[in-house]
Tab-separated table of C-alpha atoms and ligand atoms in Angstrom:
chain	number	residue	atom	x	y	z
O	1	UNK	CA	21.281	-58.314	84.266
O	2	UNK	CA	18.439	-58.283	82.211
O	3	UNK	CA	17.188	-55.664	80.257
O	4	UNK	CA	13.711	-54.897	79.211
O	5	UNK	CA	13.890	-52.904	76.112
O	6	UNK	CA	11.538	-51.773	73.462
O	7	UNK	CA	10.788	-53.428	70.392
O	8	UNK	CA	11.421	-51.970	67.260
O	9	UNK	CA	7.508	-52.323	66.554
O	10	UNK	CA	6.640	-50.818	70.180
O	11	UNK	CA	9.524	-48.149	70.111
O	12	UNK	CA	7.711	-47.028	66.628
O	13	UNK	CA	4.212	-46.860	68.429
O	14	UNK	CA	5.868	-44.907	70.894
O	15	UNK	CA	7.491	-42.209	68.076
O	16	UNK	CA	4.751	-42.479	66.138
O	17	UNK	CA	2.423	-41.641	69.382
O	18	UNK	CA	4.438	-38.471	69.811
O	19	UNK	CA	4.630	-37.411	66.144
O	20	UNK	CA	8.027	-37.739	66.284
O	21	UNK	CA	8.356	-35.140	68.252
O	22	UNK	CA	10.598	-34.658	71.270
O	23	UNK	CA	7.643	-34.640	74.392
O	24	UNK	CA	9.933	-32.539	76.793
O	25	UNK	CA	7.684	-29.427	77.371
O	26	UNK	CA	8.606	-26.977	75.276
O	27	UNK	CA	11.059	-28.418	72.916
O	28	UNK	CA	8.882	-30.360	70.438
O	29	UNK	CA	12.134	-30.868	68.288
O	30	UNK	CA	11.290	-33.214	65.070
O	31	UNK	CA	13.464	-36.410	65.480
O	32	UNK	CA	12.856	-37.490	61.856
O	33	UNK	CA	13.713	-35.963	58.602
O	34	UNK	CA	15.431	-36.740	55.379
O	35	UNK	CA	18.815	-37.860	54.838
O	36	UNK	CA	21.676	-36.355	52.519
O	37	UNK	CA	20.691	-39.729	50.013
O	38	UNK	CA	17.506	-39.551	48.593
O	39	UNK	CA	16.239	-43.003	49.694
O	40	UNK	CA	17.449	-42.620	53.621
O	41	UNK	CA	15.725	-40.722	56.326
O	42	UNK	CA	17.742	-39.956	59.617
O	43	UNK	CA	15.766	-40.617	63.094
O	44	UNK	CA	17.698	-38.906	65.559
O	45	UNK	CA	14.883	-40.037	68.740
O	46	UNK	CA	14.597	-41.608	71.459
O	47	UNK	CA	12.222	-44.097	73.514
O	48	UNK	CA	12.938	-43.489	76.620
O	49	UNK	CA	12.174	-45.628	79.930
O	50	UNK	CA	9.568	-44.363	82.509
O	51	UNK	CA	10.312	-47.149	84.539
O	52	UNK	CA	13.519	-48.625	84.334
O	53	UNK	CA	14.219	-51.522	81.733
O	54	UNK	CA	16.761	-52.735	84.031
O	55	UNK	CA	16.819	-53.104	87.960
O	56	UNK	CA	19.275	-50.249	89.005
O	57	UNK	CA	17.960	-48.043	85.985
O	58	UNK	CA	17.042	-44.350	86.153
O	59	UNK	CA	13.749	-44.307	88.635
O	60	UNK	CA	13.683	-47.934	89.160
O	61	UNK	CA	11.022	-50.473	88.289
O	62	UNK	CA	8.389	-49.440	90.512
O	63	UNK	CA	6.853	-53.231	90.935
O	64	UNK	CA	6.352	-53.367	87.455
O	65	UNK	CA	6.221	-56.939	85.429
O	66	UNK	CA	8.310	-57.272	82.353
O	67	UNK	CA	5.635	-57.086	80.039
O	68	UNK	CA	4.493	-54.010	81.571
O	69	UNK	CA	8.131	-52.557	81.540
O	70	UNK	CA	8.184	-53.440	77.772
O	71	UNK	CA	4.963	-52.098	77.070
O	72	UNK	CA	4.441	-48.455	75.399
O	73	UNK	CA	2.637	-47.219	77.470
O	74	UNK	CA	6.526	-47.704	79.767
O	75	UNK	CA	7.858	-45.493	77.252
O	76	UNK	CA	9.016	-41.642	76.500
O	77	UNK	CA	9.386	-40.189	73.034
O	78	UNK	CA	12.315	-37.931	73.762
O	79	UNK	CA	15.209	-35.846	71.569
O	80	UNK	CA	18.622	-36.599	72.284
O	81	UNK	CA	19.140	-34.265	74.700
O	82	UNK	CA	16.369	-34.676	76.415
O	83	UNK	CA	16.716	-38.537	76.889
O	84	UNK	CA	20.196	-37.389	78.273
O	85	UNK	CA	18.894	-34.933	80.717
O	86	UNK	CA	16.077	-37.050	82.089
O	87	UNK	CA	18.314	-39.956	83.028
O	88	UNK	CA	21.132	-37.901	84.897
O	89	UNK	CA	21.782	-38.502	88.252
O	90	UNK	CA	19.363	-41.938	88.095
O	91	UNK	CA	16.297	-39.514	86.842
O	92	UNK	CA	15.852	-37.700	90.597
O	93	UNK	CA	14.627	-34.548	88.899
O	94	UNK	CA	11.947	-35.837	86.674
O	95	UNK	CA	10.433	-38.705	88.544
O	96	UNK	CA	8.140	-41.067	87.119
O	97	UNK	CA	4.697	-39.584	87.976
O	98	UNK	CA	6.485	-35.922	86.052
O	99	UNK	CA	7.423	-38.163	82.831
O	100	UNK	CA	3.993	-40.266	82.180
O	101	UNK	CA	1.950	-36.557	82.644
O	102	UNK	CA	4.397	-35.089	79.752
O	103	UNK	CA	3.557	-38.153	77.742
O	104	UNK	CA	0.086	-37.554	78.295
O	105	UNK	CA	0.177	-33.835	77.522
O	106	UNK	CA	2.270	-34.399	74.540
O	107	UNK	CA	0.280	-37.087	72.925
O	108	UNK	CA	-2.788	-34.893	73.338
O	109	UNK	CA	-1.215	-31.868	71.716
O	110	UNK	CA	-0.186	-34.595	69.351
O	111	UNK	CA	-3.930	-36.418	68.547
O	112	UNK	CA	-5.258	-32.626	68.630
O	113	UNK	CA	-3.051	-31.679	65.836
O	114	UNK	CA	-3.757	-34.523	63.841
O	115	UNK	CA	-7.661	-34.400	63.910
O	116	UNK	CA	-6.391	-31.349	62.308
O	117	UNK	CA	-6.648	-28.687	64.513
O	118	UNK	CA	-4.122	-25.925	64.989
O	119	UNK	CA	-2.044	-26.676	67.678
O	120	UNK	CA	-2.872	-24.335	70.180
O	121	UNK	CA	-1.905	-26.508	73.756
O	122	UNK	CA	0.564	-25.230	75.612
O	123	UNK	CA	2.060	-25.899	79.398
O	124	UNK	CA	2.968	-23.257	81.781
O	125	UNK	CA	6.742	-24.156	82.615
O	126	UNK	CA	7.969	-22.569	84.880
O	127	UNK	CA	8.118	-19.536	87.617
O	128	UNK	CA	10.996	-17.611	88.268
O	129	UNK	CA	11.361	-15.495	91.234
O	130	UNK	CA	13.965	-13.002	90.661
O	131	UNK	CA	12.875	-11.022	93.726
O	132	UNK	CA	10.367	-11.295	96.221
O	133	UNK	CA	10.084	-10.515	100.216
O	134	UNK	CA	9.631	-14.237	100.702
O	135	UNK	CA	11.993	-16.372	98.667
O	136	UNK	CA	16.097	-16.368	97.607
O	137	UNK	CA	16.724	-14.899	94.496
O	138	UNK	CA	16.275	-17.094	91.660
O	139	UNK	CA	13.623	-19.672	93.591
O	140	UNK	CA	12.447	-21.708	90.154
O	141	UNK	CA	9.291	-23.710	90.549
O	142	UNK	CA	8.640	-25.946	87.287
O	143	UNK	CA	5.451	-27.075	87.185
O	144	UNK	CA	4.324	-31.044	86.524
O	145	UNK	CA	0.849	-31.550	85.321
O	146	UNK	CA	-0.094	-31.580	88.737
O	147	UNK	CA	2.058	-29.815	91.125
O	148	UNK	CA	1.746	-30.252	95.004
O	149	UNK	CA	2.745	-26.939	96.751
O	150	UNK	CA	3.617	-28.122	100.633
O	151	UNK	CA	4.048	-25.835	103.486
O	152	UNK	CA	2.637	-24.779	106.919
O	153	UNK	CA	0.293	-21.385	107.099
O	154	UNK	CA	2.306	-18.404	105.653
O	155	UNK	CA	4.783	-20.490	104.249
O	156	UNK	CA	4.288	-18.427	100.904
O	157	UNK	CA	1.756	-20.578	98.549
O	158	UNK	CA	-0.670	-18.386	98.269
O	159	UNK	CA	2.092	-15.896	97.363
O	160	UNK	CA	2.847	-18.129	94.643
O	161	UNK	CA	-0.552	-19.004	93.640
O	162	UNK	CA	-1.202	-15.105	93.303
O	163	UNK	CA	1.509	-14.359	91.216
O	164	UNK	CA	1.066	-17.260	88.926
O	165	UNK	CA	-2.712	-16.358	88.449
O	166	UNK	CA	-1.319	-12.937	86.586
O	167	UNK	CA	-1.894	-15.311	83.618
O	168	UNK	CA	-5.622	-15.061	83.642
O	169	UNK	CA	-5.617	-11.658	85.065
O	170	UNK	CA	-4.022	-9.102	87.479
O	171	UNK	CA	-6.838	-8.887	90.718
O	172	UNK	CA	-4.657	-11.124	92.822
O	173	UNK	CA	-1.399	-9.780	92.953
O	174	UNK	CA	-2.812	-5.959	94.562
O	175	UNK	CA	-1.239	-6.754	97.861
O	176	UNK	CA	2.062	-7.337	96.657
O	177	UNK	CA	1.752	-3.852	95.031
O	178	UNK	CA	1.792	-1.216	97.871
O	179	UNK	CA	4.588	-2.192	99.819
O	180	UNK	CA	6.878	-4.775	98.176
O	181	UNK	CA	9.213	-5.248	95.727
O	182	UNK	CA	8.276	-8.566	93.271
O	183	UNK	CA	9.805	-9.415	90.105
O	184	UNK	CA	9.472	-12.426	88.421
O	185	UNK	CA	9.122	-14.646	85.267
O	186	UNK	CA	6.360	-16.672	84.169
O	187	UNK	CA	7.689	-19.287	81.130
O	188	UNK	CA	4.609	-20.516	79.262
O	189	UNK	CA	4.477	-22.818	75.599
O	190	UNK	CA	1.169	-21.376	73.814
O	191	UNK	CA	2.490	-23.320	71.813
O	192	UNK	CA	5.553	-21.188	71.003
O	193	UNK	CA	7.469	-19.839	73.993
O	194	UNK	CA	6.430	-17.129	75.999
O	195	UNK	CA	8.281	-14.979	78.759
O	196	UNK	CA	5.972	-12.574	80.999
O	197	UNK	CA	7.528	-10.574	83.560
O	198	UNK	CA	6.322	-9.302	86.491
O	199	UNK	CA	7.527	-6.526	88.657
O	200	UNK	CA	5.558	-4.313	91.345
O	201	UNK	CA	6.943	-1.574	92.491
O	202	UNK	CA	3.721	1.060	93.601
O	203	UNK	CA	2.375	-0.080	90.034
O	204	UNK	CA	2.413	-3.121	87.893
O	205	UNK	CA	4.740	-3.940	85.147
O	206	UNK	CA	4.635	-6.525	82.667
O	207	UNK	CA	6.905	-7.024	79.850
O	208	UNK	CA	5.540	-9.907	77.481
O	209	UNK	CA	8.351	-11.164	75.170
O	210	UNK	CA	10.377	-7.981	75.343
O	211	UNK	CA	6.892	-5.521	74.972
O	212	UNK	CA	5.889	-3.546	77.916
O	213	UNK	CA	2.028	-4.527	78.093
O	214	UNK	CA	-0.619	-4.221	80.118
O	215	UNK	CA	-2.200	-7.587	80.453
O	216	UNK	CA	-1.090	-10.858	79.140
O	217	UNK	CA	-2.267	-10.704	75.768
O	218	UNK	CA	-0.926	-14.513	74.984
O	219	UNK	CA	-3.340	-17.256	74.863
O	220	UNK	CA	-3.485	-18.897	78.435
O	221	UNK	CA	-5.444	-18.979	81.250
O	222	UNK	CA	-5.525	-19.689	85.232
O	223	UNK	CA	-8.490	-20.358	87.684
O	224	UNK	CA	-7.837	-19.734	91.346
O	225	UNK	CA	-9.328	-21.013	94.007
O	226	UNK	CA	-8.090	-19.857	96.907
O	227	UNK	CA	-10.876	-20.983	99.602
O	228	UNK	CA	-14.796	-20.588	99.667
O	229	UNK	CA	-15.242	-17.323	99.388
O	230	UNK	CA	-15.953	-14.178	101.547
O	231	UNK	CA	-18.733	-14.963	104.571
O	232	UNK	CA	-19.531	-11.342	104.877
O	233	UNK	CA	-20.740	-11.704	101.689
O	234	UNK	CA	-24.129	-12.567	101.809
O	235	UNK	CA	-25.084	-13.064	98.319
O	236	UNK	CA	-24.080	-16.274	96.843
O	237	UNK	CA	-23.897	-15.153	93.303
O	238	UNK	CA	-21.945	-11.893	94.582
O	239	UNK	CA	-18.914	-14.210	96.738
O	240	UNK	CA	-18.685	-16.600	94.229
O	241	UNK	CA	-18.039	-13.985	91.269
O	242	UNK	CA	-15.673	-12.872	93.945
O	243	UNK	CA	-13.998	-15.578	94.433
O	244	UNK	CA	-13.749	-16.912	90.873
O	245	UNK	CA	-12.799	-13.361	89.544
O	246	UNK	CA	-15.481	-13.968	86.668
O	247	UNK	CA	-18.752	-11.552	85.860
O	248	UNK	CA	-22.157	-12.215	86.471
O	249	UNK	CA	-23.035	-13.718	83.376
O	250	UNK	CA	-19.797	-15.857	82.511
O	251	UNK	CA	-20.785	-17.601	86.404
O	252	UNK	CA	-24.651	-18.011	85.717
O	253	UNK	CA	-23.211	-19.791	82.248
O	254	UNK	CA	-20.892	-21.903	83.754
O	255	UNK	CA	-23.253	-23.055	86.691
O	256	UNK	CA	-25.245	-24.361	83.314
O	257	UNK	CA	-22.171	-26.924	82.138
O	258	UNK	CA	-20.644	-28.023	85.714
O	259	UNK	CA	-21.197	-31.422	84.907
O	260	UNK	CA	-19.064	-32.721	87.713
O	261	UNK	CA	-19.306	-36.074	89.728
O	262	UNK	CA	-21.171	-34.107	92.531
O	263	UNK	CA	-23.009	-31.238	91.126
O	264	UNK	CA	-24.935	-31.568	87.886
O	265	UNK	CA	-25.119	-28.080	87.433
O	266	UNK	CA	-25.894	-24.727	89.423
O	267	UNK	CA	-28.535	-22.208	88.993
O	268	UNK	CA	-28.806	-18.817	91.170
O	269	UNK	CA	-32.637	-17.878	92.447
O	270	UNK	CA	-33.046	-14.575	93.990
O	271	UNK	CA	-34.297	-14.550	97.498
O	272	UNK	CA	-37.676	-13.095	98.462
O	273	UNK	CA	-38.653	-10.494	100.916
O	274	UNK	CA	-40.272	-13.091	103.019
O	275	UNK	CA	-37.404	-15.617	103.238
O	276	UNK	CA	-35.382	-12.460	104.604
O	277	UNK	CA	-37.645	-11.796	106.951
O	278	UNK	CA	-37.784	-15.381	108.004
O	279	UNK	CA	-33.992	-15.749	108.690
O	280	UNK	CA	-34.072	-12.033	110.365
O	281	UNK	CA	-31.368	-11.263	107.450
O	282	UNK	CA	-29.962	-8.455	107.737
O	283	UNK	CA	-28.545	-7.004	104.926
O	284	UNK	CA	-26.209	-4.542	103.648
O	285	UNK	CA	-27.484	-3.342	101.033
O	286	UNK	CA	-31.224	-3.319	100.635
O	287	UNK	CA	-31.324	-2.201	96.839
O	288	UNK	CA	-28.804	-4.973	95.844
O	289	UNK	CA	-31.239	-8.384	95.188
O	290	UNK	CA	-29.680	-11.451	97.092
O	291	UNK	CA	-29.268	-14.577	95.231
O	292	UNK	CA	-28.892	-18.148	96.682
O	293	UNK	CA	-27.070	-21.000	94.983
O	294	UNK	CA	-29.411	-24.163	93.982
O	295	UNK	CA	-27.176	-26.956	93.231
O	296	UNK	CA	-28.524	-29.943	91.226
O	297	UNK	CA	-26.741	-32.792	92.595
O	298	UNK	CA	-26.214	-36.058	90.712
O	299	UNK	CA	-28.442	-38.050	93.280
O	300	UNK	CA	-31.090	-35.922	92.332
O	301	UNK	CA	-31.402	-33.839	95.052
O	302	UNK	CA	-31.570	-29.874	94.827
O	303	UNK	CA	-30.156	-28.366	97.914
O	304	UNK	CA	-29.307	-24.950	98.760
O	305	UNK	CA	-25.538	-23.660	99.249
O	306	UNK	CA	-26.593	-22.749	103.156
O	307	UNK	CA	-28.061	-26.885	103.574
O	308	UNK	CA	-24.950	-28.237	102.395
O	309	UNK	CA	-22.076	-29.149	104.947
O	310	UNK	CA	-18.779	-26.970	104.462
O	311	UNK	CA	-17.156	-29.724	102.788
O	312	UNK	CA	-19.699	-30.114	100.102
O	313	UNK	CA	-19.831	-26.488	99.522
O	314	UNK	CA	-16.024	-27.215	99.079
O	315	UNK	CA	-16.779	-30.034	96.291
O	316	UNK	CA	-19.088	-27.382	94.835
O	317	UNK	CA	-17.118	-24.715	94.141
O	318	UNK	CA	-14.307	-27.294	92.921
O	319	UNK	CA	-16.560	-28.040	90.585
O	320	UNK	CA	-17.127	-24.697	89.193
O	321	UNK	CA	-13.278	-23.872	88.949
O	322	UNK	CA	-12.591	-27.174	86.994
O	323	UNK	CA	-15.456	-26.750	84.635
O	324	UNK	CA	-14.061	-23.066	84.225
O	325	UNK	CA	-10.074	-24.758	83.793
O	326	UNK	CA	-11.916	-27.345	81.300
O	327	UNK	CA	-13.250	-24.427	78.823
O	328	UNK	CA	-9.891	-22.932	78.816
O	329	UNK	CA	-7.684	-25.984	78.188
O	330	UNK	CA	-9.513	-25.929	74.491
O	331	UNK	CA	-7.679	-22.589	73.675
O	332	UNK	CA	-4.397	-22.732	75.275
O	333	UNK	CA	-2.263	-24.272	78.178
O	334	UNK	CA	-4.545	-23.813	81.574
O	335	UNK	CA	-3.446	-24.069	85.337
O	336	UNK	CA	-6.086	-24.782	88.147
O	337	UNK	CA	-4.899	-23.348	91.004
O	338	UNK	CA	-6.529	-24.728	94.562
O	339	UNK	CA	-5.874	-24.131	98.264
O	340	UNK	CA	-6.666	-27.708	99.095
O	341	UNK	CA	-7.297	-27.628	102.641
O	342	UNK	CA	-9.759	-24.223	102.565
O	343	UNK	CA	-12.413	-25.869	100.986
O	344	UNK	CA	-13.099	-27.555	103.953
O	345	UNK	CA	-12.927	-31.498	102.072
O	346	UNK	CA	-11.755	-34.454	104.115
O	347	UNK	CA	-8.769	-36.330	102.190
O	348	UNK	CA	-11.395	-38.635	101.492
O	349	UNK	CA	-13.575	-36.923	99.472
O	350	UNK	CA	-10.533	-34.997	97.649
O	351	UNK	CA	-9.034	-38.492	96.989
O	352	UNK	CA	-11.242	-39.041	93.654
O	353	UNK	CA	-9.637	-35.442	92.503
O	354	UNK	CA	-6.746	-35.882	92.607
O	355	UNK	CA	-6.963	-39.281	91.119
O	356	UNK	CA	-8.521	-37.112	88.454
O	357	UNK	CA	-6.031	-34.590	87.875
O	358	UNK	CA	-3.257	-36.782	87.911
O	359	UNK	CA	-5.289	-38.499	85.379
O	360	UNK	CA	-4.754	-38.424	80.934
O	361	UNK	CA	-8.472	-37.380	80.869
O	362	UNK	CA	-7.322	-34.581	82.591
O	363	UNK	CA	-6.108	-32.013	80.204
O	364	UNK	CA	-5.447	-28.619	82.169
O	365	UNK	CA	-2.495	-28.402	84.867
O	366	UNK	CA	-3.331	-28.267	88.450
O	367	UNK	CA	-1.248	-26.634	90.919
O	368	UNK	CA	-2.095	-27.863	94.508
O	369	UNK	CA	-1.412	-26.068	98.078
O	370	UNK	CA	-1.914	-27.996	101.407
O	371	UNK	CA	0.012	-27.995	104.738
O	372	UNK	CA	0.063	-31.750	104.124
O	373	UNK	CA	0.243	-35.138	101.660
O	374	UNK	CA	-2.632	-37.183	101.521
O	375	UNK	CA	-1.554	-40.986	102.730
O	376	UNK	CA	-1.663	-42.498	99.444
O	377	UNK	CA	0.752	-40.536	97.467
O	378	UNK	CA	1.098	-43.073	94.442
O	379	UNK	CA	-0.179	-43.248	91.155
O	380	UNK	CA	-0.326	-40.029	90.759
O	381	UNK	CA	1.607	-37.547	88.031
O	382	UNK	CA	2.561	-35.009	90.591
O	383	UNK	CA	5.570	-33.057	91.491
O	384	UNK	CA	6.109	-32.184	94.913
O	385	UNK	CA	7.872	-28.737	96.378
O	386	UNK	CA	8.358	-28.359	100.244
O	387	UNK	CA	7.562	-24.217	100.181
O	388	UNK	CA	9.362	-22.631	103.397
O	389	UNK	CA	9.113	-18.797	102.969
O	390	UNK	CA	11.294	-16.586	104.749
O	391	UNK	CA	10.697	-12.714	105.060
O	392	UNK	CA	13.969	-10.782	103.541
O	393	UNK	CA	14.255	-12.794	100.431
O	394	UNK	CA	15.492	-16.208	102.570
O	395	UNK	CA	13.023	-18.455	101.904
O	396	UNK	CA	13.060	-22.044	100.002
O	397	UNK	CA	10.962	-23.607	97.556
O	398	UNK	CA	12.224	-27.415	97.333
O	399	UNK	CA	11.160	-29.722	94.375
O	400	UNK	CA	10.750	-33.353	97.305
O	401	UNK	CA	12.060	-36.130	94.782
O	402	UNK	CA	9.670	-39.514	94.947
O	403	UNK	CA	11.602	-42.300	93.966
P	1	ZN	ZN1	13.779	-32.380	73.379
């Protein structure tokens, strides 16, 4: 059978891509070093297949030529154990879509250490449920680049979006604190290992790498968008702070910089007494000024939050959230959280997005939730967990393997 290995030129662009360092998340083990005599070096790497170098390889060949299969950009820096692990039962657990967005993570934390920077990427691992109304005892999601979260209405992913979100801050997890019982594990590289741990029982505790804390003081963030916003809310400015969980002044920034392929940018104009009276608006507060969204679209047009349709009001506040996730990916490993299907977007118009996350450009993780897969599930680096919640602690969450 033939066999479509590396070169030793193209398995040294592939080591030499990675720094030499092992590109499983987290264990950045150096595969090169000196020998015991003084004019040998040991190189205890690997270059690991994404795509199979033979036909009944771990995760097969995907349609792939056999210059493509021989190609770098086919290949995996990986430490012994790790090349090990990844291969095991024909490379189920870390199909190829989960491999090429490590190799794209690591070689970024690798070119961002060599311009010289401190290294300070990271990638949130994993979530460990040790207890929860919803989900069997030690439930582990670990998270790809871009993780699809799967499951009807209730099925428990905006439970798991919540918790996860205790990252960036603590808002989202209040209704877990009255009457249940939570305790779980968040495992985060920022860029040296990080356990936070969660419990709620009538008040939050979190115990950050053994310290009892009150927030999590390591470097990492999380944006969640969970839908588009409160209606009752009249004030655009007011729902979308809301919704984004950020203060007046960090939004009215951010609208400056959203630089997205729909909106240009965002601005917030306060309403006059005469455009109230014109829409008989009725407000709830009469002190409190209301402020309308302007968004500067890339065709040129500026159009008011109320004239666009629900699913461009979707795109917009997208937008926002992943110009948010794109400031924090600078300073440490960020997760975009999204509840796909409440923004109101056809799979049409999300199609570009998710091209984008799954995407080396991309830098931050993105953690997906839909009731759903869109049609066209290649190409992409996603992982994919069926989520089938269960009230008293019965529940499921299934990693789908995509061969
Ligand atoms: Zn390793």
């Amino acid at each position: 059978m033939t066999r479509h290995g590396f070169t030793s030129t193209t398995r040294h662009v592939i080591a030499s891509r990675a720094g030499y360092r092992c590109s499983y998340p987290g264990c950045q083990k150096l595969t090169l070093g000196p020998a015991v005599a003084p004019d040998q070096y040991e190189d205890t790497g690997f270059a690991s297949h994404i795509h199979a170098a033979s036909l009944r390889g771990p995760r097969g060949q995907g349609g792939l030529k056999p210059a493509q299969l021989k190609h770098a950009s086919n290949g995996i820096w990986m430490c012994g154990a790790h090349e090990n692990l990844i291969d095991k039962k024909s490379g189920v657990r870390f199909p190829v879509n989960v491999l090429q967005s490590w190799k794209a993570l690591h070689e970024y934390r690798t070119s961002f250490e060599h311009s010289g920077n401190q290294a300070a990427f990271g990638f949130v691992r994993t979530l460990r449920l040790e207890r929860s109304p919803l989900f069997t005892p030690g439930t582990q999601i670990d998270f790809a680049k871009t993780t699809f979260l799967i499951g009807p209405n209730g099925s428990g992913k905006s439970a798991i979006c919540e918790w996860v979100s205790i990252l960036e801050a603590s808002d989202n997890i209040r209704r877990w604190l009255a009457n249940n019982n939570v305790h779980y594990d968040i495992i985060f590289d920022a860029p040296a290992e990080h356990r936070l741990s969660v419990q709620t029982e009538g008040i939050l505790t979190l115990d950050l790498d053994g310290k009892t804390v009150s927030r999590n003081h390591a470097r990492s963030s999380a944006v969640y968008l969970s839908g588009r916003g409160d209606n009752r809310i009249v004030c655009d400015l007011r729902r979308i702070m809301d919704l984004l969980q950020i203060d007046e002044f960090a939004l009215r920034s951010l609208g400056t910089r959203v630089s997205g392929d729909f909106v240009k940018k965002v601005e917030f104009v306060q309403r006059t007494q005469q455009e109230d009276d014109e829409d008989e608006l009725q407000r709830d507060d009469l002190d409190a000024p209301v402020y309308v969204l302007e968004s500067h679209l890339t065709n040129g047009r500026v159009m008011r939050f109320e004239q666009l349709s629900g699913g461009e009001r979707g795109r917009v506040l997208l937008e926002l959230a992943m110009a948010l996730a794109r400031e924090g990916t600078q300073f440490g490993p960020t997760l975009l959280l999204v509840e796909l299907k409440s923004l109101g977007m056809d799979w049409g118009a999300i199609q570009p997005y998710l091209d984008f996350f799954g995407s080396p450009e991309c830098l931050y993780q993105t953690v997906l939730t839909s009731w759903e897969l869109p049609s066209d599930v290649e190409m992409l680096g996603w992982q994919i967990y069926m989520v089938d919640g269960r009230p008293g602690e019965k529940g499921t969450v299934v990693a789908s393997p995509r061969a």
